[in-house]
XYZ file of C-alpha atoms in Angstrom:
481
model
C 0.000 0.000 0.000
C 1.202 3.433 -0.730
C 0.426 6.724 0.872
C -0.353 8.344 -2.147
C -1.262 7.299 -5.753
C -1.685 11.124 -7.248
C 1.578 10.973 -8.643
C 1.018 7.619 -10.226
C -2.570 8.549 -11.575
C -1.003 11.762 -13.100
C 1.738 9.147 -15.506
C -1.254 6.794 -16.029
C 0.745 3.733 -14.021
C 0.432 1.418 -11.200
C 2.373 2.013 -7.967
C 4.208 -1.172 -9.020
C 5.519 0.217 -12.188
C 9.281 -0.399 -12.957
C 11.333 2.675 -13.275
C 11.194 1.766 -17.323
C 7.430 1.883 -17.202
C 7.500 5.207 -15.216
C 9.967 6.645 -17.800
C 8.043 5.366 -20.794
C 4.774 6.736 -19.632
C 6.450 10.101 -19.126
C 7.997 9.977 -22.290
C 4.490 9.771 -24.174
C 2.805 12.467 -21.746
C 5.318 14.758 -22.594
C 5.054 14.449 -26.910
C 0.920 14.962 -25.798
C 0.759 17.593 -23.508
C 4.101 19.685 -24.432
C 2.818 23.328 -24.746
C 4.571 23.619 -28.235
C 2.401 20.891 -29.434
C -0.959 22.438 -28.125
C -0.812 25.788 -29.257
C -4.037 27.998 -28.187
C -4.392 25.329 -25.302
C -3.975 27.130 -21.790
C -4.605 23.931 -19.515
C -1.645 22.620 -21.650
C 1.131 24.300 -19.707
C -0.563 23.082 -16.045
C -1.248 19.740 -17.196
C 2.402 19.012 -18.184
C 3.660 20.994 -15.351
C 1.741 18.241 -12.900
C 3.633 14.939 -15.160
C 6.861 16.758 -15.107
C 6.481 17.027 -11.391
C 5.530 13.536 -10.885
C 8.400 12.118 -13.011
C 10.489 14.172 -11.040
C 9.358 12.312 -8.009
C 8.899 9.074 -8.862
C 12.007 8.705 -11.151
C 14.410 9.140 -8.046
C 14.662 6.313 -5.873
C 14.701 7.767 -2.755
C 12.318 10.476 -3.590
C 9.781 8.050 -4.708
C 10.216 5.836 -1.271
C 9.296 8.558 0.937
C 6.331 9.390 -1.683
C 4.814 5.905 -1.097
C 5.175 6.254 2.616
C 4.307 10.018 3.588
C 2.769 11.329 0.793
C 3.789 14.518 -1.701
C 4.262 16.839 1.085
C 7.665 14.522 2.123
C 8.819 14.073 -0.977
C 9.815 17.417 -2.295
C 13.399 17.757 -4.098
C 15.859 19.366 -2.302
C 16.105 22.251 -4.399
C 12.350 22.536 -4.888
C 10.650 21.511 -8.626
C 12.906 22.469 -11.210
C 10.764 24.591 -14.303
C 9.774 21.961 -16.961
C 11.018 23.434 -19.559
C 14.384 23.608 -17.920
C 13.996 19.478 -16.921
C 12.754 18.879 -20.740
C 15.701 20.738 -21.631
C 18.706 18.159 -21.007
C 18.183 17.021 -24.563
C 21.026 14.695 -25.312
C 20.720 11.922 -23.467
C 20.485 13.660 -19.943
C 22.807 11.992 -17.064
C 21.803 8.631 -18.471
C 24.565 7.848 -20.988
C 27.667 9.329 -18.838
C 29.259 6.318 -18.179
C 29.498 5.414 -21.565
C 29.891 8.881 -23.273
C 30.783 10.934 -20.097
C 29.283 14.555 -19.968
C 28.987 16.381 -23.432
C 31.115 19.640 -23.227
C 29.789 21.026 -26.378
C 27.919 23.908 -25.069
C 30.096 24.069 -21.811
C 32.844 24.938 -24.521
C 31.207 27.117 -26.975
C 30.050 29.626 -24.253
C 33.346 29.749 -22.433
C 34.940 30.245 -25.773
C 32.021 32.996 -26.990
C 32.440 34.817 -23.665
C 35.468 35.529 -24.636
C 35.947 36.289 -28.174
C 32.687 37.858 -28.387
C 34.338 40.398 -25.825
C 36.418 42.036 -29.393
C 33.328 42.047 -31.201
C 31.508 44.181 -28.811
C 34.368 46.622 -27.878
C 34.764 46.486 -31.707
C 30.880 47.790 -32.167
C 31.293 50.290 -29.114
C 34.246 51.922 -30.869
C 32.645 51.824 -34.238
C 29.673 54.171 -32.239
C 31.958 56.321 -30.647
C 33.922 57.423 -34.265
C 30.362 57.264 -35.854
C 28.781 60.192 -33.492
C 32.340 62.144 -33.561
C 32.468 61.800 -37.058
C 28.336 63.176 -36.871
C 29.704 65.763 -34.143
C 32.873 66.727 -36.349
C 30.701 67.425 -39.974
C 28.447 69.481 -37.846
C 30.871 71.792 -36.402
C 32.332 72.011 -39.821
C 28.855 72.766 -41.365
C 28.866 75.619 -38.722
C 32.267 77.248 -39.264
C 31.618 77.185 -42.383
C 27.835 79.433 -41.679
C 29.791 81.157 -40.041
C 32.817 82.624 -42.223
C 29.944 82.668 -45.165
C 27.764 85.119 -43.135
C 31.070 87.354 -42.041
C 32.315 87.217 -45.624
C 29.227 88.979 -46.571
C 29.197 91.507 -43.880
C 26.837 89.819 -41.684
C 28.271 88.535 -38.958
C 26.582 86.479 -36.396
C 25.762 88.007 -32.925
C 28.038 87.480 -30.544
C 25.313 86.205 -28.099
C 24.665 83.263 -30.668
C 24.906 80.319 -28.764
C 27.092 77.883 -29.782
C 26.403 74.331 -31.572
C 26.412 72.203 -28.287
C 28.139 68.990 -28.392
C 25.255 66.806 -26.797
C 23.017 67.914 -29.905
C 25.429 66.534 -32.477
C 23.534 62.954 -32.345
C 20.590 62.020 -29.930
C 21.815 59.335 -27.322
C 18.917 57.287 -28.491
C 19.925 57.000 -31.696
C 21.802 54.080 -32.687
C 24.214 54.561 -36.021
C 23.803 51.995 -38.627
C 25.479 48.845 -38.401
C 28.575 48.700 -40.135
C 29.297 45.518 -42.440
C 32.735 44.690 -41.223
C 30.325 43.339 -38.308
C 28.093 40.946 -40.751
C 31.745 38.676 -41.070
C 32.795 38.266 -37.481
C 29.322 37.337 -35.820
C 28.286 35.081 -39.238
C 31.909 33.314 -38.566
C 31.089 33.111 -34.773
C 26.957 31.764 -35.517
C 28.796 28.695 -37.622
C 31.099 27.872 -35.191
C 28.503 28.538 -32.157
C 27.370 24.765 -32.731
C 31.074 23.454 -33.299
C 32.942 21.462 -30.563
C 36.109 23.552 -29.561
C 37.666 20.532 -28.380
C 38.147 18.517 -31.560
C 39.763 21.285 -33.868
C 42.688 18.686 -33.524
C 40.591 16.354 -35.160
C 39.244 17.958 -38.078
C 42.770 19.629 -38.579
C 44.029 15.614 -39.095
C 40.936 15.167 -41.497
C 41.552 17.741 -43.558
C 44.764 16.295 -44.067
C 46.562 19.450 -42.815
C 50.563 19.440 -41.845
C 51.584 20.444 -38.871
C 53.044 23.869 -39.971
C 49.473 24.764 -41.396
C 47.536 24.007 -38.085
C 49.715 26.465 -36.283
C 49.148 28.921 -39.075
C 45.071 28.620 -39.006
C 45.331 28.719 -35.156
C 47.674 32.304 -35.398
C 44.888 33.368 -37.966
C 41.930 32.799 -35.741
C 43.647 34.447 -32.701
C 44.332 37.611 -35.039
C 41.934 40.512 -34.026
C 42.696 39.454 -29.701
C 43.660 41.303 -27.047
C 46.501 39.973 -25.757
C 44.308 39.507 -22.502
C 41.716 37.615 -24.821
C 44.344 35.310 -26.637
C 46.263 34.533 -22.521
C 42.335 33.470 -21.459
C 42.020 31.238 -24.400
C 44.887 29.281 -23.830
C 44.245 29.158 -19.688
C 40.973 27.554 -21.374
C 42.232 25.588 -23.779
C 44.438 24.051 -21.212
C 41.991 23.475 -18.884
C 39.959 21.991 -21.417
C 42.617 19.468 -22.993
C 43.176 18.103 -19.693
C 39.462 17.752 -18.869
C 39.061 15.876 -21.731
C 41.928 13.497 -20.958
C 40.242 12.388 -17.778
C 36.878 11.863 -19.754
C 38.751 9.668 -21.783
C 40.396 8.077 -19.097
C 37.566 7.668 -16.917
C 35.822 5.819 -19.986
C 38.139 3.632 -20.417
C 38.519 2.173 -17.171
C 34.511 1.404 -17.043
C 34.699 0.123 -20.898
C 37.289 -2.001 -19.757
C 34.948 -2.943 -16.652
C 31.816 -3.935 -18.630
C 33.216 -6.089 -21.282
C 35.839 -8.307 -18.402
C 32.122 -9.461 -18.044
C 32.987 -11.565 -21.492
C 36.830 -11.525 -21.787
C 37.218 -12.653 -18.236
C 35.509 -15.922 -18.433
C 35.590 -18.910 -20.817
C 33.792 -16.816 -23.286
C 31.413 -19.941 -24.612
C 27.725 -19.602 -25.633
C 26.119 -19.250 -22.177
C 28.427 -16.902 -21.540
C 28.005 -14.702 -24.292
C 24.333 -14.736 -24.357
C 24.877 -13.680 -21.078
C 26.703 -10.833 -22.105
C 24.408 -9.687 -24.743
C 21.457 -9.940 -22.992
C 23.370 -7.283 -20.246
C 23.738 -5.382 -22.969
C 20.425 -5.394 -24.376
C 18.719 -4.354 -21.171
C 21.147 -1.682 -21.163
C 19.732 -0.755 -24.552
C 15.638 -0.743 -23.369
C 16.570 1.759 -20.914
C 18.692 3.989 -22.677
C 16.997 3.987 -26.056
C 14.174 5.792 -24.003
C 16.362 8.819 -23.563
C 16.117 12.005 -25.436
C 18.167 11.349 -28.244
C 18.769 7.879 -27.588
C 18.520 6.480 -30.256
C 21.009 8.789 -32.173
C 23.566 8.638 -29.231
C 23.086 4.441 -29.049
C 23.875 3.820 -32.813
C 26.721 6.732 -32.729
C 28.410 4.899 -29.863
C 27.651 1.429 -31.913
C 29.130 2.564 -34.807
C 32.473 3.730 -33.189
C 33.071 0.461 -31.462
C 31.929 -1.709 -34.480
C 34.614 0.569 -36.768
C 37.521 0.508 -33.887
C 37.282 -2.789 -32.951
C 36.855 -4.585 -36.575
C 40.368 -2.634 -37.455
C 42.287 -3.654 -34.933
C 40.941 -7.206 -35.141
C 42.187 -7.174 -38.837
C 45.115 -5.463 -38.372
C 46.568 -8.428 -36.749
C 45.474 -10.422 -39.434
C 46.802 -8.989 -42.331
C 49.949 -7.836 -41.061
C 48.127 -4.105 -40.956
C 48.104 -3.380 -44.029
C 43.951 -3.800 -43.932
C 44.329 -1.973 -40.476
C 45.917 0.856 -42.693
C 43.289 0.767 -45.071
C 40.936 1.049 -41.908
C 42.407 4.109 -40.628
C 42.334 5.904 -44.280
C 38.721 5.128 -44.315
C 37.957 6.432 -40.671
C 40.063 9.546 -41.563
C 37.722 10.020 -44.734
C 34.147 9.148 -43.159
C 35.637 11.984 -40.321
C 36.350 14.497 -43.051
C 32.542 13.908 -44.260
C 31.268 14.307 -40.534
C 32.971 17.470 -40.227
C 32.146 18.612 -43.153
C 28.371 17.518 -42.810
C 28.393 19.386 -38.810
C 29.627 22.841 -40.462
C 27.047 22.799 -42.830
C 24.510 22.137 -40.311
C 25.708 25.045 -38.289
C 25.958 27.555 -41.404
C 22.144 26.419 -42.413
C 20.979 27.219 -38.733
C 22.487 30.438 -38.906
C 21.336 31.747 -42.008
C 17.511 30.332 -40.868
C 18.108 32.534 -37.862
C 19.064 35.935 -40.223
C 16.289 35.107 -42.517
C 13.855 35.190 -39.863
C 15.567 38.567 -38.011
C 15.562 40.065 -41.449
C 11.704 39.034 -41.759
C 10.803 40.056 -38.028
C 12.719 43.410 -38.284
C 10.303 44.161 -41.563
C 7.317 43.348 -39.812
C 4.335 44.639 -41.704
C 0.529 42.282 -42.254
C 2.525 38.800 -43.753
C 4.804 38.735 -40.451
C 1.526 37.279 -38.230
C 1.614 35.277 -35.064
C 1.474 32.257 -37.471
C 4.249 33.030 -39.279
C 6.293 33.909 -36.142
C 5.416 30.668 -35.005
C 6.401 28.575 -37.695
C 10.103 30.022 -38.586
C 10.114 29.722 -34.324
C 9.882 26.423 -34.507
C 11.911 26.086 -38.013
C 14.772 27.616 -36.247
C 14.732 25.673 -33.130
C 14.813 22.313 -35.504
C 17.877 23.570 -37.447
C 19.469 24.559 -34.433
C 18.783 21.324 -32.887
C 20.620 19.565 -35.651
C 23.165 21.638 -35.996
C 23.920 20.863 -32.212
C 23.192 17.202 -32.792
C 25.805 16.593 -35.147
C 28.126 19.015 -33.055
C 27.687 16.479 -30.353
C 27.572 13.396 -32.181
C 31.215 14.440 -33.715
C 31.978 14.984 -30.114
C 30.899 11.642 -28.677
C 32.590 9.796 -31.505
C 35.697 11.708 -31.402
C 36.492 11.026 -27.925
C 35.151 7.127 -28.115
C 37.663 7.128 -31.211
C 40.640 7.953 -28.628
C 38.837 5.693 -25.803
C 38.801 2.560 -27.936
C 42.182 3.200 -28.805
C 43.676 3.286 -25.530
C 41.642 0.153 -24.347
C 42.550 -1.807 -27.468
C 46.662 0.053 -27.527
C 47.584 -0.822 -24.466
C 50.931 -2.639 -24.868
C 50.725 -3.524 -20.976
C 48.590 -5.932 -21.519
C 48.917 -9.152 -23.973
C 47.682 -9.050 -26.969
C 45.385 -11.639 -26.617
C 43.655 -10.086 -24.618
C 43.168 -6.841 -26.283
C 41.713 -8.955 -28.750
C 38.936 -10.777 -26.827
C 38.317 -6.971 -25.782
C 37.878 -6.091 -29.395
C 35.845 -9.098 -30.209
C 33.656 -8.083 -27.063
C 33.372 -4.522 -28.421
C 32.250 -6.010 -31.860
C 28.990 -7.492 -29.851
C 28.653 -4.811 -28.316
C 28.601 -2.608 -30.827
C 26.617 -4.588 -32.842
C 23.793 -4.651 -30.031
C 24.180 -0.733 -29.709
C 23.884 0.147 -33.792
C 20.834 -2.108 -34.117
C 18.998 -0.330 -31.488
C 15.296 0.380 -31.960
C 11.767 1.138 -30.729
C 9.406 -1.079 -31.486
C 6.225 0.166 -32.988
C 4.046 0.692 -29.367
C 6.880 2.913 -28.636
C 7.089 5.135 -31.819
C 5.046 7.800 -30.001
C 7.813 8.069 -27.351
C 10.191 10.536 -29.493
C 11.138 13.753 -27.685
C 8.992 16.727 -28.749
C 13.069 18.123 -29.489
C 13.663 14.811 -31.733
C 10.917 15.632 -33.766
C 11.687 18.913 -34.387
C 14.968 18.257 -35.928
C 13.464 15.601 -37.890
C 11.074 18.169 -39.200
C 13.799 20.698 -40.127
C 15.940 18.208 -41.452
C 13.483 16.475 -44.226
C 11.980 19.852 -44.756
C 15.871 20.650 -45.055
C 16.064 17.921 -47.643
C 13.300 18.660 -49.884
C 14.281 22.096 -50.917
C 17.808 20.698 -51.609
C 16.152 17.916 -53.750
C 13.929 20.675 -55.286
C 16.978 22.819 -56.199
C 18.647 20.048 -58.011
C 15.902 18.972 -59.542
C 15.186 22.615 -60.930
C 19.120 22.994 -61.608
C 19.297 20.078 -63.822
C 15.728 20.474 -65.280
C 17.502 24.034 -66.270
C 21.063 22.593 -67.743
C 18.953 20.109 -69.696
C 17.468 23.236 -71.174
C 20.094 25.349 -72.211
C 22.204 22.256 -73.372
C 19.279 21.320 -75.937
C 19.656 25.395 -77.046
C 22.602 24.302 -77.715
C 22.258 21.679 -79.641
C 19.628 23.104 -81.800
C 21.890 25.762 -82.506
């Protein structure tokens, strides 16, 4: 018997539920009564309010036992109920995949960066305001002398109780001089990189085949335009950052290591390994309910699958086909970086299209409209931050596997049942997948980016199509003539 059902009556579950069936219920509550998908409904907001709540609760263990003894007024967080939008908002994965993926620094990274590089830009803009209304103040005064010698020239001096032009009048403080272009570049540059992990330049440096003496060069040319204050604070960061990241990977590693000895330190026969899978595929259930788990599941599946089969031939074929491997990876990285920029600089533009439209106003720019490139822009964004993650999650897998699989302390043999055990794994983690009684559970956010994306798709398919329809053309002109 429990003190309370309210909370359980709210998700639509027993007070026996499983903490899977508590999570799936709130998954579906959440795609129906999100405010975004009910616009014009007011009960909307309160009625997702009250589920958020009662996940909140009943998700924590210890939380949820005090619930089912005392009741909701002993089992309030700590901290009080967080706003749901800010609980809906841990969109990758939450706290759910850190032992496999650790904690995503993306956006940790971008804003530390943007704090301080952003810090030119606006000193840049002040300064460009300050010459603009001197160089207002300065024609002005000009404008005046020259009244003035014009009017003694002719005999007709001005009184000497004229006041002179004040200062303050040469521009009103409320107006704001016109933004100068050399602005457009910097903040464009900044809004492609905004969705852009800081932390694996390194990486797409290697994929873009560049030599060492060109890296430093492109890092010199991005620090140019710093304050010497502003390029020291970058580097503090950048230091802090590297080693931050070498503990992630660390830290990974050991618990990798961990979860497959539950297959490479045993016999390793079929019981065993249908063991091991199954472990593996209850892992799976849970975390493919996450926001974004699918993505993050078949990201991580894909790494270990690609690390793992290399090294595993490698030793085969005296590494030449582990050679071939590692072109390949560096190619299919060179495509992911290339696909993540893109990403970004289709976000961005999105986002000046809609300012542009916003800022012109007039009858077409209704609620409706507002609404729709709203949501538009949150989907591209979205993406573009998906695949800024997803590079980031592979990337630093990429250097996990390789330290659990490079290892020369240990045998080789061994490093090769780990591979083989990573290869199951992997396997397990790519094929991941709701069944159909679960399609309704994808975040409100998932669907969003799936929205921008195919909408994303179409125009690109529509622009080729049109593009070839139109070189078809002019090629028969040619002909003919």
């Amino acid at each position: 018997m429990v003190a309370d059902t309210t909370y359980y009556d709210a998700l639509g579950v027993p007070p026996t539920a499983t903490e899977l069936e508590i999570k799936k219920a709130y998954r579906k509550l959440a795609i129906v009564t999100h405010p975004d998908k009910n616009p014009g409904d007011e009960t909307a907001h309160v009625r997702f309010q009250a589920i958020g709540e009662a996940y909140q609760v009943l998700s924590n263990e210890e939380l949820r036992k005090r619930y089912d003894k005392y009741g909701k007024e002993d089992a309030v967080p700590g901290g009080g109920f967080e706003d749901p939008a800010e609980f809906f908002s841990m969109i990758f994965g939450g706290s759910a995949f850190v032992d496999l993926i650790g904690e995503i620094s993306l956006m940790k990274d971008l804003t530390a960066t943007m704090d301080i590089t952003m810090q030119e830009i606006e000193e840049q803009e002040l300064a460009e305001a300050a010459e603009e209304k001197l160089h207002i103040h300065d024609e002005e005064v000009k404008a005046a002398a020259a009244t003035g010698e014009a009017s003694h020239a002719a005999g007709t001096a001005a009184p000497a109780s004229a006041p002179a032009p004040a200062p303050a009048a040469a521009a009103e403080p409320s107006e704001k001089p016109a933004p100068t272009s050399g602005t457009s570049t910097p903040r464009r540059y900044l809004g492609q990189q905004a969705i852009m992990d800081k932390s694996e330049e390194e990486a797409r440096m290697d994929a873009a085949g560049l030599s060492q003496e060109e890296k430093e060069l492109r890092k010199k040319e991005k620090k140019k335009g710093l304050s010497r204050e502003q390029q020291e604070r970058l580097a503090a960061y950048e230091l802090e950052r590297k080693k931050a990241r070498e503990e992630r990977v660390n830290t990974l590693a050991t618990k990798l290591v961990d979860k497959l000895s539950v297959w490479t330190e045993t016999d390793k026969g079929p019981d065993v390994t249908r063991a091991f899978e199954e472990k593996i595929r209850l892992e799976v259930e849970n975390l493919k309910m996450e926001s974004f788990g699918l993505e993050i599941l078949h990201a991580i599946g894909a790494t270990y699958t690609s690390k793992a089969t290399s090294f595993i031939k490698s030793q085969k074929f005296l590494g030449i086909s582990g050679f071939f491997s590692r072109l390949k990876d560096k190619g299919t990285l060179a495509k992911e970086t290339w696909t993540t920029i893109s990403t970004a600089i289709d976000a961005q533009m999105t986002m000046e299209e809609m300012a542009k439209l916003e800022e012109k106003g007039g009858e077409d720019w209704t609620d409706e409209k507002k609404a729709e490139y709203e949501k538009k822009v949150t989907g591209k964004i979205l993406a573009a931050a998906w695949r800024g993650s997803k590079f980031e999650i592979q990337s630093v897998l990429r250097d996990v596997c390789d330290q659990v699989l490079g290892d020369k302390r240990i045998k080789l043999e061994k490093r090769l049942e780990r591979a083989h055990a990573l290869v199951i794994a992997g396997n397990i983690y790519s094929k991941a997948e709701r069944d159909p009684e679960e399609e309704g559970d994808y975040m409100a956010f998932e669907q969003l980016m799936a929205e921008a994306m195919s909408k994303k798709g179409k125009d690109e398919k529509k622009k080729k199509k049109e593009k070839s329809k139109h070189e078809h053309h002019h090629h028969e002109e040619e002909t003919t003539a």
